GROMACS .gro file of C-alpha atoms in nm:
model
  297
    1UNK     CA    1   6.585  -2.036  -5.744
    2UNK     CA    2   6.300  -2.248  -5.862
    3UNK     CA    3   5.995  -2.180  -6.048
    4UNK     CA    4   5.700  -2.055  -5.839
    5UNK     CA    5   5.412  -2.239  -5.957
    6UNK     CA    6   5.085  -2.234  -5.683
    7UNK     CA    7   4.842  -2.546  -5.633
    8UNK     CA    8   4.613  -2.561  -5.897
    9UNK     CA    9   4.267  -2.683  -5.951
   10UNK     CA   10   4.255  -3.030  -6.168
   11UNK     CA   11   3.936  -3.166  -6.275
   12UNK     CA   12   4.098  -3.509  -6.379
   13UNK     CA   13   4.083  -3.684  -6.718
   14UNK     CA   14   3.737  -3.784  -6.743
   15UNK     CA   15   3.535  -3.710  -6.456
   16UNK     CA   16   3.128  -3.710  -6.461
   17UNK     CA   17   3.042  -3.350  -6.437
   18UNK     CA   18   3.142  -3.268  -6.023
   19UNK     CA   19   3.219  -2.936  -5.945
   20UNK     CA   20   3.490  -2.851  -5.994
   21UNK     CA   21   3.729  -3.093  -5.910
   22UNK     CA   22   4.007  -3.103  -5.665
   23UNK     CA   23   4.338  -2.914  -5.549
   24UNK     CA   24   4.650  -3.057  -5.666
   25UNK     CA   25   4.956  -2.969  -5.508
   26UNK     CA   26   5.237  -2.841  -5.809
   27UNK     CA   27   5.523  -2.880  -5.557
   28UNK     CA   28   5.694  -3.134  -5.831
   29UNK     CA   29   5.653  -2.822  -6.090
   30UNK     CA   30   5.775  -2.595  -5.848
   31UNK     CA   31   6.076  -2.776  -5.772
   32UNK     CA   32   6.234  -2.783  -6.106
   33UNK     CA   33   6.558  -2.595  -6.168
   34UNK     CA   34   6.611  -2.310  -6.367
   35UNK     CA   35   6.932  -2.356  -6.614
   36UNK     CA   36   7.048  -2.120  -6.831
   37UNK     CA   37   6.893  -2.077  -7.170
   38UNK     CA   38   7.071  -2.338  -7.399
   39UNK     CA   39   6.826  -2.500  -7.594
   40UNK     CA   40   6.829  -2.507  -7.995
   41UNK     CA   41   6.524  -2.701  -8.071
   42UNK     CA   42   6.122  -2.600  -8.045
   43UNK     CA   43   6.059  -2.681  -7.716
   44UNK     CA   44   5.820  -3.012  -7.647
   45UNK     CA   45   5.617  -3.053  -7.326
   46UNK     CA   46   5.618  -2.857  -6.962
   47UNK     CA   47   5.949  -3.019  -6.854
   48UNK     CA   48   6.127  -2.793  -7.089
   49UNK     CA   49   5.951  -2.496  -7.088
   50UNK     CA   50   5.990  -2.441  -6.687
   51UNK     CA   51   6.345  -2.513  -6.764
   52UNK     CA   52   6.406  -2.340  -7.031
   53UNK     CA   53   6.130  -2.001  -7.093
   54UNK     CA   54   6.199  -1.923  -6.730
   55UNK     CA   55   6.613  -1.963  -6.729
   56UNK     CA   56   6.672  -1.598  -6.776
   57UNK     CA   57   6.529  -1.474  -6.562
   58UNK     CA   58   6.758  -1.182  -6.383
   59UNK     CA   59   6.592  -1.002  -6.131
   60UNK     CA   60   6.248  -0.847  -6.168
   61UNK     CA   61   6.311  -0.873  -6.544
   62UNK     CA   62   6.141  -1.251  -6.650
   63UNK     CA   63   6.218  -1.448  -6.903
   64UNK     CA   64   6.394  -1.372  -7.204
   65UNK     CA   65   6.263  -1.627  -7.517
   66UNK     CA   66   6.457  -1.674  -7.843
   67UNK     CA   67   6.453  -2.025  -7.947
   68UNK     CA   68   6.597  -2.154  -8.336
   69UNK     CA   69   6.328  -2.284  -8.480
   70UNK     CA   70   6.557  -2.491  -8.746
   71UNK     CA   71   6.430  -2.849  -8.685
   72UNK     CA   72   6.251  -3.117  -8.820
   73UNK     CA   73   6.028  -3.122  -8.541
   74UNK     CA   74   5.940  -2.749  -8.596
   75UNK     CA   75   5.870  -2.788  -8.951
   76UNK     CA   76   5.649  -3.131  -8.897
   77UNK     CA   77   5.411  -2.916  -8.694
   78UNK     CA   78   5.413  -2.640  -8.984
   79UNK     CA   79   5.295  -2.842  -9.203
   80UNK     CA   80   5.017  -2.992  -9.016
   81UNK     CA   81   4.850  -2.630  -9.076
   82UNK     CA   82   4.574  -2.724  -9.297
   83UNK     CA   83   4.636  -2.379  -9.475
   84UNK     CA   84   5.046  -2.355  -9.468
   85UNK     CA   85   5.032  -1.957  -9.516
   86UNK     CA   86   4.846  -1.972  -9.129
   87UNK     CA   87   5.133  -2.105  -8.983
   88UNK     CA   88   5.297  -1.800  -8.831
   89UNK     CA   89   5.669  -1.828  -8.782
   90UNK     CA   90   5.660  -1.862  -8.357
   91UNK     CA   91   5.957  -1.863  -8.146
   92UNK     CA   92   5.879  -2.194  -8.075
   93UNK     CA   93   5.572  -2.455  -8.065
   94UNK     CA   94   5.481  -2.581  -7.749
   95UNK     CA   95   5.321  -2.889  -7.712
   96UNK     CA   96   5.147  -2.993  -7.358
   97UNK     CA   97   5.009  -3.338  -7.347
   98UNK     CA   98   4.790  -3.284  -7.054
   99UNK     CA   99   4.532  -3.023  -6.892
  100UNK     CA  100   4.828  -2.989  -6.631
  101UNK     CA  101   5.083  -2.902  -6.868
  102UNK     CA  102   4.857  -2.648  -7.007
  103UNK     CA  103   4.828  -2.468  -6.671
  104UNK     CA  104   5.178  -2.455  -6.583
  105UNK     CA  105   5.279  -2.321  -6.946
  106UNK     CA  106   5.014  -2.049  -6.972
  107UNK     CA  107   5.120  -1.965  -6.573
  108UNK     CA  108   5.534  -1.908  -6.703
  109UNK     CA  109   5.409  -1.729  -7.029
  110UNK     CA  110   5.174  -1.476  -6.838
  111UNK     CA  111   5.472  -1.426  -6.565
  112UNK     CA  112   5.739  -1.340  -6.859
  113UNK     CA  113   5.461  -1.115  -7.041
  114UNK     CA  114   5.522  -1.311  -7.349
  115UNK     CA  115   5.318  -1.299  -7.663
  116UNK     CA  116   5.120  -1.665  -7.763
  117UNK     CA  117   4.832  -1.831  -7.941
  118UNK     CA  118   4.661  -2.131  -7.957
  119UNK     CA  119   4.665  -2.369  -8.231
  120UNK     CA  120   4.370  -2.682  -8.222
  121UNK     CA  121   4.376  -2.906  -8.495
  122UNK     CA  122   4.499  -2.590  -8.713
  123UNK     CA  123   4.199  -2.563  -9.008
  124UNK     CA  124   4.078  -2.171  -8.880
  125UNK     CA  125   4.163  -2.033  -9.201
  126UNK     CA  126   4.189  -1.649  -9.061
  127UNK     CA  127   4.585  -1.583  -9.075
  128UNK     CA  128   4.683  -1.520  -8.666
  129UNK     CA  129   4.380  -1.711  -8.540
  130UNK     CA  130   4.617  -2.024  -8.427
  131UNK     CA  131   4.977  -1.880  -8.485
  132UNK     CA  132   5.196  -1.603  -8.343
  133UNK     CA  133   5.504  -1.421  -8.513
  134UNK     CA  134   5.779  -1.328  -8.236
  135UNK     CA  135   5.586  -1.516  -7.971
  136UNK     CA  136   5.491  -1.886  -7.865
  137UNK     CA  137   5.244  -2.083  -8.019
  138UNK     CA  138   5.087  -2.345  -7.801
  139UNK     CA  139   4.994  -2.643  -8.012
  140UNK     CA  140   4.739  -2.896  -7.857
  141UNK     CA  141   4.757  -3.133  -8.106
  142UNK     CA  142   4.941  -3.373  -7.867
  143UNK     CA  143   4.590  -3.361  -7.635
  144UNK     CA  144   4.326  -3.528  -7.872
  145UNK     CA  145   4.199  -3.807  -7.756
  146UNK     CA  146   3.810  -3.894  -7.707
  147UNK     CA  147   3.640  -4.113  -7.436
  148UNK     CA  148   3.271  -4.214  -7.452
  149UNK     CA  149   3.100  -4.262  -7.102
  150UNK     CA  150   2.995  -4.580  -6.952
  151UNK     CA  151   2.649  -4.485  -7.006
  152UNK     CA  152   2.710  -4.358  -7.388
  153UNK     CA  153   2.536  -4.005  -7.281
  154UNK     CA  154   2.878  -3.849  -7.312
  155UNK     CA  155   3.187  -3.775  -7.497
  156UNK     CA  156   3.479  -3.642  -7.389
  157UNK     CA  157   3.671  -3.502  -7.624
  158UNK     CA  158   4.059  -3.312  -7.573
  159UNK     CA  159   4.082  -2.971  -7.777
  160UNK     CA  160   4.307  -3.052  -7.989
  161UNK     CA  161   4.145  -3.341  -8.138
  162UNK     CA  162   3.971  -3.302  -8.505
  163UNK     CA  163   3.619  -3.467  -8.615
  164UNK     CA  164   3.724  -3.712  -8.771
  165UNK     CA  165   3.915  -3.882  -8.453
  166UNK     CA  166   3.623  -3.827  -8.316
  167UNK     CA  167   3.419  -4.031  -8.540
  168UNK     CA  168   3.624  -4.319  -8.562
  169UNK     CA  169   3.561  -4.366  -8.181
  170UNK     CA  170   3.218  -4.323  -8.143
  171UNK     CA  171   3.068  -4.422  -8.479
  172UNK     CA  172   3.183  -4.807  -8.392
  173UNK     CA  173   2.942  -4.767  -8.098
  174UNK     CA  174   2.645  -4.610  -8.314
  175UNK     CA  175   2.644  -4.278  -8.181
  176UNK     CA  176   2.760  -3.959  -8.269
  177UNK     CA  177   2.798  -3.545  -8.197
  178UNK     CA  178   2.660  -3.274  -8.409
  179UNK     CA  179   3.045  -3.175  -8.508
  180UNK     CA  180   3.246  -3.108  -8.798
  181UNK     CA  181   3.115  -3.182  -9.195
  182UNK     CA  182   3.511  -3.303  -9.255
  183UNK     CA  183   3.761  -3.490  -9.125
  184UNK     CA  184   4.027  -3.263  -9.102
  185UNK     CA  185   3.866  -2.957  -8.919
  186UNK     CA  186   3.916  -2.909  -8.521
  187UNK     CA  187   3.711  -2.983  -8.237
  188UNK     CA  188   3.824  -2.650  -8.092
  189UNK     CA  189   3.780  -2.413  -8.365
  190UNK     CA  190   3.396  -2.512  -8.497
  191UNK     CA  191   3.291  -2.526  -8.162
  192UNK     CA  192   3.459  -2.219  -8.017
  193UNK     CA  193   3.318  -2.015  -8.331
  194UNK     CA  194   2.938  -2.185  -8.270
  195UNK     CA  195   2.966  -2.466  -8.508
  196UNK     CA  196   2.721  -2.592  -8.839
  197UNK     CA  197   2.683  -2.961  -8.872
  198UNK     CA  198   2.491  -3.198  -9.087
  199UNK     CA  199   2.223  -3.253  -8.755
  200UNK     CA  200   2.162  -2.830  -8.696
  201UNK     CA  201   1.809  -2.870  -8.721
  202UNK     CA  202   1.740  -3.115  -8.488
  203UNK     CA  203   2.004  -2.999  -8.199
  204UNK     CA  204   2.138  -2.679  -8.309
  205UNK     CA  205   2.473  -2.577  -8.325
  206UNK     CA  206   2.768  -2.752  -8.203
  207UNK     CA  207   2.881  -2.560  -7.890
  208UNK     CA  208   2.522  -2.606  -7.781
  209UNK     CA  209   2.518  -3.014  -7.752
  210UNK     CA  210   2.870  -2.882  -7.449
  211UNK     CA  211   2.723  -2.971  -7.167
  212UNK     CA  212   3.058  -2.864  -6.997
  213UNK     CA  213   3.413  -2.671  -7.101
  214UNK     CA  214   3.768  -2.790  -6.873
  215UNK     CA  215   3.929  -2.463  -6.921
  216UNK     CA  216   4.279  -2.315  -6.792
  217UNK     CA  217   4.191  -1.953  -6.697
  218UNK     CA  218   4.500  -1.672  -6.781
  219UNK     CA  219   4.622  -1.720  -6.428
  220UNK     CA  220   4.657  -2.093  -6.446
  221UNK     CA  221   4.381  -2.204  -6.241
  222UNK     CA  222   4.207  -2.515  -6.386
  223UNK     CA  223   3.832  -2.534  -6.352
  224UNK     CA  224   3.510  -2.611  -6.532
  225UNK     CA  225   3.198  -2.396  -6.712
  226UNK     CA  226   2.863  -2.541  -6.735
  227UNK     CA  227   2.542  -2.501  -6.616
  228UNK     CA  228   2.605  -2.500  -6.261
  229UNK     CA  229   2.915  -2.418  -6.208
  230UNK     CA  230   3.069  -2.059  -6.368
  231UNK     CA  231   2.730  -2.061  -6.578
  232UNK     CA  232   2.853  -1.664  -6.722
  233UNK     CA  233   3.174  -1.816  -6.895
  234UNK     CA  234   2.981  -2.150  -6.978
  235UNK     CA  235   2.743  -1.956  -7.171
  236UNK     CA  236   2.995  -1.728  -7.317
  237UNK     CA  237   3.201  -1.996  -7.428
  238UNK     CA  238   2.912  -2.069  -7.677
  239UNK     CA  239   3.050  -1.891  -8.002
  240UNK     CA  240   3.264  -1.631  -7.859
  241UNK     CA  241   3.544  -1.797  -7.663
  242UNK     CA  242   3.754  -1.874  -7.921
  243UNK     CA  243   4.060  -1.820  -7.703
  244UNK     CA  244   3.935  -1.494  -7.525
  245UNK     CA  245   3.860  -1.623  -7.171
  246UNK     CA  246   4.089  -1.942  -7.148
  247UNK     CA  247   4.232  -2.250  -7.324
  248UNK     CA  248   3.955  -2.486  -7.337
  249UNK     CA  249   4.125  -2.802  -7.276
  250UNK     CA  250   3.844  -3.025  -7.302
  251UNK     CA  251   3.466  -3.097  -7.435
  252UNK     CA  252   3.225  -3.273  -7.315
  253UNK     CA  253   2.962  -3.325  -7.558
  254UNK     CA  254   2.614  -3.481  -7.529
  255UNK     CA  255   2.570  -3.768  -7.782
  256UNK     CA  256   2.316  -3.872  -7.973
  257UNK     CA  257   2.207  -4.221  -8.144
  258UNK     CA  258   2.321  -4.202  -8.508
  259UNK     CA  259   2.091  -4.418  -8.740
  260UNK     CA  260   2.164  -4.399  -9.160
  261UNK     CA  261   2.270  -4.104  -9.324
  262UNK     CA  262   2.163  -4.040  -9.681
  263UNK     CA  263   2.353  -3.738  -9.841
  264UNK     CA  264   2.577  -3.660 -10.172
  265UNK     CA  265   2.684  -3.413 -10.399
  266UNK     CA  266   2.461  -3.205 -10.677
  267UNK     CA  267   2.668  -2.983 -10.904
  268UNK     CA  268   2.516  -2.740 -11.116
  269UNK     CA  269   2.593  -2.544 -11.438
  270UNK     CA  270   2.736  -2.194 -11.307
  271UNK     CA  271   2.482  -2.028 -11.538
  272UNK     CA  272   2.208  -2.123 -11.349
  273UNK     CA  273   2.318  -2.011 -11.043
  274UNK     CA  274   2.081  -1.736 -10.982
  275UNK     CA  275   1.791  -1.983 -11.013
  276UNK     CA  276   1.959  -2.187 -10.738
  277UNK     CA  277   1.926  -1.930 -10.508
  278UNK     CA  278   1.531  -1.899 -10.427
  279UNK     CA  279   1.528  -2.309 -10.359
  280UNK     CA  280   1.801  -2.264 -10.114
  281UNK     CA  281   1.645  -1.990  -9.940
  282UNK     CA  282   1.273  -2.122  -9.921
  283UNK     CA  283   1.444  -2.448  -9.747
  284UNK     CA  284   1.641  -2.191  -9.518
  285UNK     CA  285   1.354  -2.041  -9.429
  286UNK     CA  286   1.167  -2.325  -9.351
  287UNK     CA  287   1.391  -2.598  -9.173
  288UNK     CA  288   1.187  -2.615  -8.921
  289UNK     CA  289   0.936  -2.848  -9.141
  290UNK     CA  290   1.217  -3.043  -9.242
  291UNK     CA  291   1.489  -3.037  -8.910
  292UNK     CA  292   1.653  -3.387  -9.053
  293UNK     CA  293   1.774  -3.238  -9.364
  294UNK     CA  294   2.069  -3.018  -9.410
  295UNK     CA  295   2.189  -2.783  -9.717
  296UNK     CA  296   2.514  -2.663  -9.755
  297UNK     CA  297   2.620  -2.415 -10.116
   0.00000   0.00000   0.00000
């Protein structure tokens, strides 16, 4: 037998925003073997998991999953939970590298019925927002890279990247994205759940500087959201797709030209902190006289 895995839609790496992109035929997927169930270490990339999540599979009954999850390789990718309590204990991690690999794990883990979630750069603090007990977790960490168009207009940006990647590309170049306040957090998760950033009174949150979402739907399929082209999920995507409608594999943010940034760090006595409070809510309530500054308590 081998895996049954249809054509899929594949926008490419970094494509300007064409809709939607372009069949590509999955006959190399589909012709993989399926071996029996042997392996004893978390599972790494799509080779494996068509060989291995789908080996027993024994009639209408599909896979079977019940990897060890004893390895160094397992417990590296624990610990990169910014919050170590999050980090559910999964059957295995997964880790696609590309948009591809994505689509052809999500397509074997809806086929087998199996339980997973998605991990991004793996700050969401919530415990079960990017981990899974008895189930797979999908970890994207291995897809975070960022590419800034010819025309600097754009970055593209994988999901599992966090900000401060980001940064270190396109700061060099003098621009920027209204992202993440710290390093550490994910691309995914702050824009997923809306997003506050340091520049949210001059362009808002930062799911609305997207100007398009690559996204693997549940049955595979690879395609894009924006304004043109499956505007309903584009616009849902916007602080409420935090894994709900797809895995968003990709961002493509519009940037913006990033001049000096003045900022620190006031600390007050805890005893006055009721008097803090009217300040910070007059400049709330008035940002829009002052949409280059930014409070945070």
């Amino acid at each position: 037998m081998t895996a049954a895995v249809s054509a899929m839609r594949w926008s490419g790496v970094c494509p300007d925003l064409v809709d939607p992109g372009y069949l590509l035929d999955a006959g190399t997927l589909a012709s993989l073997p399926i071996v029996p169930l042997s392996l004893k270490l978390p599972i790494v990339g799509i080779t494996e998991i068509l060989r291995d999540l789908r080996a027993s599979e024994v009639g209408n009954d599909m896979m079977t999953v019940n990897f060890l999850t004893q390895s160094l390789q397992y417990g590296y990718i624990v610990q990169s939970y910014f919050n170590i309590p999050d980090a559910l204990p999964a059957n295995c991690f997964v880790q696609p590298r590309t948009t591809l690999e994505v689509s052809g794990i999500i397509t074997i883990l809806a086929q087998g019925d199996c339980k997973f979630a998605i991990k991004g750069g793996g700050h969401m603090l919530p415990v079960g927002s990017n981990g899974i007990i008895d189930g797979v977790t999908v970890d994207l960490r291995q897809m975070r890279s960022t590419i800034m168009s010819t025309d600097n207009q754009t970055a593209y940006v994988q999901a599992g990247a966090k900000w401060g990647e980001v940064y270190n590309v396109l700061l060099p170049l003098g621009y920027a994205v209204p992202g993440g306040r710290a390093a550490d957090v994910g691309v995914a998760g702050l824009t997923l759940g809306g997003g506050n950033s340091f520049f949210t009174g001059r362009f808002g949150f930062t799911c609305d500087n997207v100007k398009n979402f690559e996204i693997v739907l549940a049955d595979g399929t690879i395609t894009n959201a924006n304004a043109e082209h499956n505007p309903d999920l584009y616009k849902a995507l916007k602080g409420g797709g935090a894994g709900n409608f797809g895995i968003v594999t990709r961002f493509d943010f519009t940037t913006f030209k990033l001049g000096l940034l003045w900022g620190g760090v006031a600390f007050y006595d805890f005893k006055d902190l009721y008097q803090m409070f009217q300040p910070f809510v007059e400049f709330t309530a008035n940002t829009v006289d002052s949409p280059y500054g930014s409070l945070h308590v």
